[in-house]
Each structure stands twice: as structure tokens, then as C-alpha cells.
Short mmCIF file of C-alpha atoms in Angstrom, two decimals:
data_model
loop_
_atom_site.label_atom_id
_atom_site.label_comp_id
_atom_site.label_asym_id
_atom_site.label_seq_id
_atom_site.Cartn_x
_atom_site.Cartn_y
_atom_site.Cartn_z
CA MET A 569 -41.27 66.66 -39.89
CA LEU A 570 -37.51 66.79 -40.19
CA ARG A 571 -37.36 70.44 -40.79
CA LEU A 572 -39.85 71.10 -38.05
CA PHE A 573 -37.77 69.00 -35.48
CA THR A 574 -34.49 70.74 -36.77
CA TYR A 575 -36.28 74.32 -36.36
CA GLY A 576 -37.66 73.43 -32.94
CA ALA A 577 -34.13 72.01 -31.75
CA SER A 578 -32.50 75.06 -33.11
CA ASN A 579 -35.06 77.43 -31.55
CA ARG A 580 -34.47 75.83 -28.05
CA LEU A 581 -30.64 75.92 -28.50
CA SER A 582 -30.81 79.60 -29.33
CA LYS A 583 -32.76 80.43 -26.51
CA THR A 584 -30.45 78.24 -24.08
CA ALA A 585 -27.64 80.21 -25.82
CA LEU A 586 -29.29 83.59 -25.10
CA ALA A 587 -30.10 82.69 -21.55
CA LEU A 588 -26.56 81.51 -20.84
CA ILE A 589 -25.29 84.83 -22.49
CA PHE A 590 -27.52 86.80 -19.99
CA CYS A 591 -26.48 84.55 -17.01
CA THR A 592 -22.78 85.31 -17.84
CA SER A 593 -23.43 89.02 -18.46
CA ALA A 594 -25.20 89.22 -15.10
CA VAL A 595 -22.20 87.73 -13.27
CA ALA A 596 -19.83 89.95 -15.07
CA ALA A 597 -21.86 93.05 -14.14
CA GLU A 598 -21.43 92.11 -10.39
CA PRO A 599 -19.37 94.77 -8.81
CA VAL A 600 -16.16 93.90 -6.84
CA GLU A 601 -17.00 93.73 -3.23
CA VAL A 602 -14.35 95.24 -1.09
CA VAL A 603 -14.66 94.50 2.91
CA ALA A 604 -13.07 97.54 4.83
CA LEU A 605 -11.92 95.86 8.21
CA GLY A 606 -11.28 98.37 10.69
CA ASP A 607 -12.16 100.22 14.00
CA SER A 608 -14.18 103.48 14.80
CA LEU A 609 -12.22 105.28 12.00
CA THR A 610 -13.58 103.07 9.54
CA ALA A 611 -16.98 102.75 11.08
CA GLY A 612 -17.59 106.51 11.15
CA TYR A 613 -17.60 106.93 14.94
CA GLY A 614 -19.38 110.52 15.61
CA LEU A 615 -20.38 111.38 12.34
CA PRO A 616 -23.98 111.53 10.77
CA GLN A 617 -25.18 108.93 8.45
CA GLY A 618 -23.82 108.89 5.06
CA GLN A 619 -20.71 111.08 6.25
CA GLY A 620 -18.43 108.35 7.64
CA LEU A 621 -15.49 106.71 5.87
CA VAL A 622 -17.01 103.75 3.93
CA PRO A 623 -20.10 106.00 2.21
CA LYS A 624 -17.65 108.76 1.51
CA LEU A 625 -15.29 106.21 -0.10
CA GLN A 626 -18.08 104.61 -1.95
CA ALA A 627 -19.22 107.89 -3.51
CA TRP A 628 -15.54 108.86 -4.45
CA LEU A 629 -15.28 105.25 -6.27
CA ASP A 630 -19.00 105.75 -7.83
CA GLU A 631 -17.90 109.43 -9.09
CA GLN A 632 -14.66 107.60 -10.64
CA GLY A 633 -16.74 105.11 -12.34
CA VAL A 634 -14.99 101.95 -10.35
CA ASP A 635 -17.50 99.35 -10.21
CA ALA A 636 -17.03 98.31 -6.52
CA LYS A 637 -19.07 98.00 -3.34
CA VAL A 638 -17.36 98.96 -0.05
CA VAL A 639 -18.97 96.67 2.85
CA ASN A 640 -18.18 98.46 6.16
CA ALA A 641 -16.66 95.89 8.54
CA GLY A 642 -15.59 98.54 11.29
CA VAL A 643 -16.29 98.08 14.88
CA SER A 644 -15.55 100.87 17.35
CA GLY A 645 -13.10 100.04 19.79
CA ASP A 646 -11.94 97.07 18.01
CA THR A 647 -7.95 96.15 18.21
CA THR A 648 -6.07 94.13 15.87
CA ARG A 649 -6.77 91.03 17.98
CA GLY A 650 -10.49 91.84 17.73
CA GLY A 651 -10.29 92.32 13.88
CA LEU A 652 -8.74 88.85 14.01
CA SER A 653 -11.66 87.29 15.93
CA ARG A 654 -14.05 88.15 13.47
CA VAL A 655 -12.25 88.34 9.94
CA GLU A 656 -13.80 84.98 9.06
CA TRP A 657 -17.25 85.91 9.30
CA SER A 658 -16.56 89.42 8.16
CA LEU A 659 -15.70 87.87 4.93
CA SER A 660 -18.07 86.15 2.48
CA ASP A 661 -18.03 83.96 -0.81
CA GLN A 662 -18.58 87.19 -2.66
CA SER A 663 -15.89 89.33 -1.09
CA ASP A 664 -13.01 90.02 -3.81
CA ALA A 665 -10.78 92.41 -1.99
CA MET A 666 -10.20 93.66 1.73
CA ILE A 667 -8.94 97.05 3.18
CA VAL A 668 -7.18 96.33 6.67
CA ALA A 669 -7.08 99.68 8.78
CA LEU A 670 -6.57 98.53 12.38
CA GLY A 671 -3.90 99.39 15.23
CA GLY A 672 -5.26 102.70 16.40
CA ASN A 673 -6.80 101.05 19.48
CA ASP A 674 -3.69 98.96 20.23
CA LEU A 675 -1.86 102.35 20.12
CA LEU A 676 -4.15 103.92 22.62
CA ARG A 677 -4.01 101.00 24.95
CA GLY A 678 -0.21 100.81 24.64
CA ILE A 679 -0.38 97.12 23.54
CA ASP A 680 2.96 95.54 22.60
CA PRO A 681 3.44 96.21 18.77
CA THR A 682 5.00 92.66 18.50
CA SER A 683 1.43 91.49 19.54
CA SER A 684 -0.25 93.79 16.98
CA ARG A 685 2.08 92.73 14.19
CA ASP A 686 1.26 88.85 14.83
CA ASN A 687 -2.43 89.66 15.01
CA LEU A 688 -1.97 91.68 11.55
CA ALA A 689 -0.07 88.92 9.98
CA ALA A 690 -2.72 86.37 10.93
CA ILE A 691 -5.56 88.49 9.33
CA LEU A 692 -3.29 88.85 5.97
CA ASP A 693 -2.60 84.81 6.38
CA ILE A 694 -6.23 84.46 5.98
CA ALA A 695 -6.58 86.94 3.02
CA ALA A 696 -3.99 84.91 1.27
CA ALA A 697 -5.64 81.81 1.83
CA ARG A 698 -8.70 83.01 0.13
CA ASP A 699 -6.69 84.96 -2.51
CA LEU A 700 -7.81 88.28 -1.63
CA PRO A 701 -5.78 91.31 -2.68
CA VAL A 702 -5.45 93.70 0.37
CA LEU A 703 -4.82 97.19 1.06
CA LEU A 704 -3.08 97.60 4.25
CA VAL A 705 -3.65 100.94 6.14
CA GLY A 706 -1.02 102.16 8.51
CA LEU A 707 -0.69 104.49 11.37
CA GLU A 708 2.19 106.65 12.90
CA ALA A 709 2.89 106.22 16.75
CA PRO A 710 3.24 109.58 18.63
CA SER A 711 7.01 109.89 20.13
CA ASN A 712 5.63 110.06 23.79
CA TYR A 713 5.37 106.22 23.79
CA GLY A 714 9.18 106.07 23.39
CA ALA A 715 11.58 105.94 20.31
CA GLY A 716 11.64 101.95 20.65
CA PHE A 717 7.91 101.47 20.63
CA LYS A 718 7.35 104.23 17.83
CA GLU A 719 10.08 102.48 15.52
CA ALA A 720 8.35 99.10 16.29
CA PHE A 721 4.88 100.24 15.78
CA ASP A 722 5.49 102.35 12.60
CA SER A 723 7.39 99.92 10.78
CA MET A 724 5.32 96.89 11.45
CA TYR A 725 3.08 97.81 8.70
CA ALA A 726 5.64 98.56 6.03
CA ASP A 727 7.36 95.24 6.65
CA LEU A 728 4.27 93.25 6.54
CA SER A 729 3.09 94.79 3.32
CA GLN A 730 6.30 93.95 1.78
CA GLU A 731 6.18 90.26 3.24
CA TYR A 732 2.61 89.59 1.95
CA ASP A 733 2.81 91.82 -1.13
CA THR A 734 -0.21 93.88 -0.23
CA LEU A 735 -1.07 97.51 -1.43
CA PHE A 736 -0.31 100.11 1.21
CA LEU A 737 -0.94 103.49 2.59
CA PRO A 738 1.61 104.30 5.47
CA ASP A 739 -0.77 106.63 7.45
CA PHE A 740 -4.75 106.51 7.68
CA PHE A 741 -4.17 110.46 8.28
CA GLU A 742 -2.08 111.17 5.34
CA GLY A 743 -5.01 112.99 3.51
CA LEU A 744 -4.82 115.57 6.65
CA ARG A 745 -0.98 116.14 6.00
CA VAL A 746 -0.69 116.25 2.15
CA LYS A 747 -0.78 120.22 1.97
CA GLY A 748 2.35 121.57 3.44
CA GLY A 749 3.31 118.58 5.24
CA THR A 750 1.51 119.57 8.39
CA ASN A 751 1.30 117.75 11.59
CA LEU A 752 -1.64 116.47 13.23
CA GLN A 753 -1.53 119.15 15.75
CA ASP A 754 -2.27 121.77 13.14
CA VAL A 755 -5.14 120.16 11.65
CA ARG A 756 -7.43 120.51 14.54
CA GLU A 757 -10.04 121.82 12.15
CA PHE A 758 -10.45 118.54 10.36
CA MET A 759 -11.12 116.58 13.57
CA GLN A 760 -13.88 116.05 16.10
CA PRO A 761 -13.31 117.22 19.43
CA ASP A 762 -11.78 114.23 20.71
CA GLY A 763 -9.08 114.78 18.68
CA ILE A 764 -8.86 111.34 17.71
CA HIS A 765 -11.77 110.96 14.85
CA PRO A 766 -11.97 113.16 11.80
CA ASN A 767 -14.85 115.20 11.24
CA ALA A 768 -17.03 115.09 7.88
CA GLU A 769 -14.47 117.46 6.27
CA GLY A 770 -11.56 115.22 7.54
CA VAL A 771 -13.12 112.29 6.03
CA GLU A 772 -13.16 114.02 2.83
CA ARG A 773 -9.66 114.60 2.85
CA ILE A 774 -8.71 111.27 4.09
CA VAL A 775 -10.78 109.60 1.11
CA SER A 776 -8.94 111.87 -1.32
CA VAL A 777 -5.64 110.07 -0.60
CA LEU A 778 -7.26 106.71 0.11
CA GLY A 779 -9.72 106.41 -2.86
CA PRO A 780 -6.95 106.16 -5.61
CA ARG A 781 -5.16 103.20 -3.61
CA VAL A 782 -8.47 101.49 -3.15
CA GLU A 783 -8.98 101.92 -7.07
CA GLU A 784 -5.56 100.08 -7.36
CA LEU A 785 -7.07 97.32 -5.27
CA VAL A 786 -9.97 96.91 -7.21
CA GLU A 787 -7.76 96.72 -10.19
CA ARG A 788 -5.73 93.72 -8.82
CA THR A 789 -9.00 91.70 -8.36
CA GLN A 790 -9.33 91.70 -12.37
#
């Protein structure tokens, strides 16, 4: 009887151990969730389903064998203030990292860069409170806003990245400039007719530069 009891107990323990191992493996197998907080550039404005930034970035990560899931939290027309107002509910308990790509609509509306900077800082404060690594994606202001505006706008991204120790991509459109250092005026073939949003080929080029930075972001979660 003792041997039977021991065997039964041992058998139950073995099953319990296997169940624990299985559950642990299942948890470990969960992909890293990266929330892409942005505006129409992130949302994929004007592009067919599957051709926007997030699905193209997801495909790039999959091809590289990066175990991550990118959540599209891009809202067309959003300013940095709009992003701040919804960042809390854009994140979930499963969120592991965040891409912050905001400021384009602030730029189009000529919003004071001081206000934009404060909003971005508040978003980064929320990420820091959740211990989420961040990739901050900047933009470059055109010169027609004036030298003072341009300097304040362009520099706020680098300053905030340094202050909050984020990963940093200085310009969302860097992928359109990498060959020959071209200006945006020279890359119309990669833009939609509005001259603001990239077309499908433009997105591919943007992802070719953004993708490796996101891979680094995923590595920061491990």
C-alpha cells in the first residue's frame, strides 16, 4: 500500500511539474507587444489594408525572426496632445514597449514646440512609470516656419531621447533620404499626391530604416 501511495503521489507530482513547465513555456513563448503610438503616418492613411506602416513593419520583423507583435495605435489627425490624452488606454497589461511617433500635426498647425515638448515628455513619463522601453521617432520642421521654430522643434526629440534614455530615430522619413542624401522635395515618387503621406513604396523604404531600431527596442525588453 505504501508503494502504491508513493507511486500515485509521485505520478501526481510529475503531472503537476509537467503542467507547470508547459505553462511556463507558454508564457515565455508570448511575443513582445510593441504599441505604436502615432498619427496618420502610423495609422497608414491613404493606403490599402496591409500596406501601411504597422503591417509592413510587422512583416519586416517576422522576416528577421523577431518575436514581436506591433499594435497599431495610430490615429489620423492626432497631435502630441491627442496622443497624450489616449496613451493610458492605448497601453495594456500586455504591452512591453512603445514607439512614439507624434508631432507631424503639431507641425502642420504651427503649434508652439514648447507645448509639443511638454506633451511628449508627459507621454514618456507614463512609459517610464510602466517601465516600458521607448523608441522615439522625430521629424524635421521645414525652414519656412522660421529658424527659431525649426531649431526648437527639431531639437526637442533629441533632447527628450537623451533625458529619458530612449532609443531614437531623428526623422520618420529618414528611409526616403538614405540614398544620396536627397531632400523630401526630390522623393515625390515615394509620396502620395498630398505630399505628406508616403505611398506603399515609401513605407517600404521607411521600414527598412525603422525596422532595425524596433528590433533594438524588442531587445531592450529582454
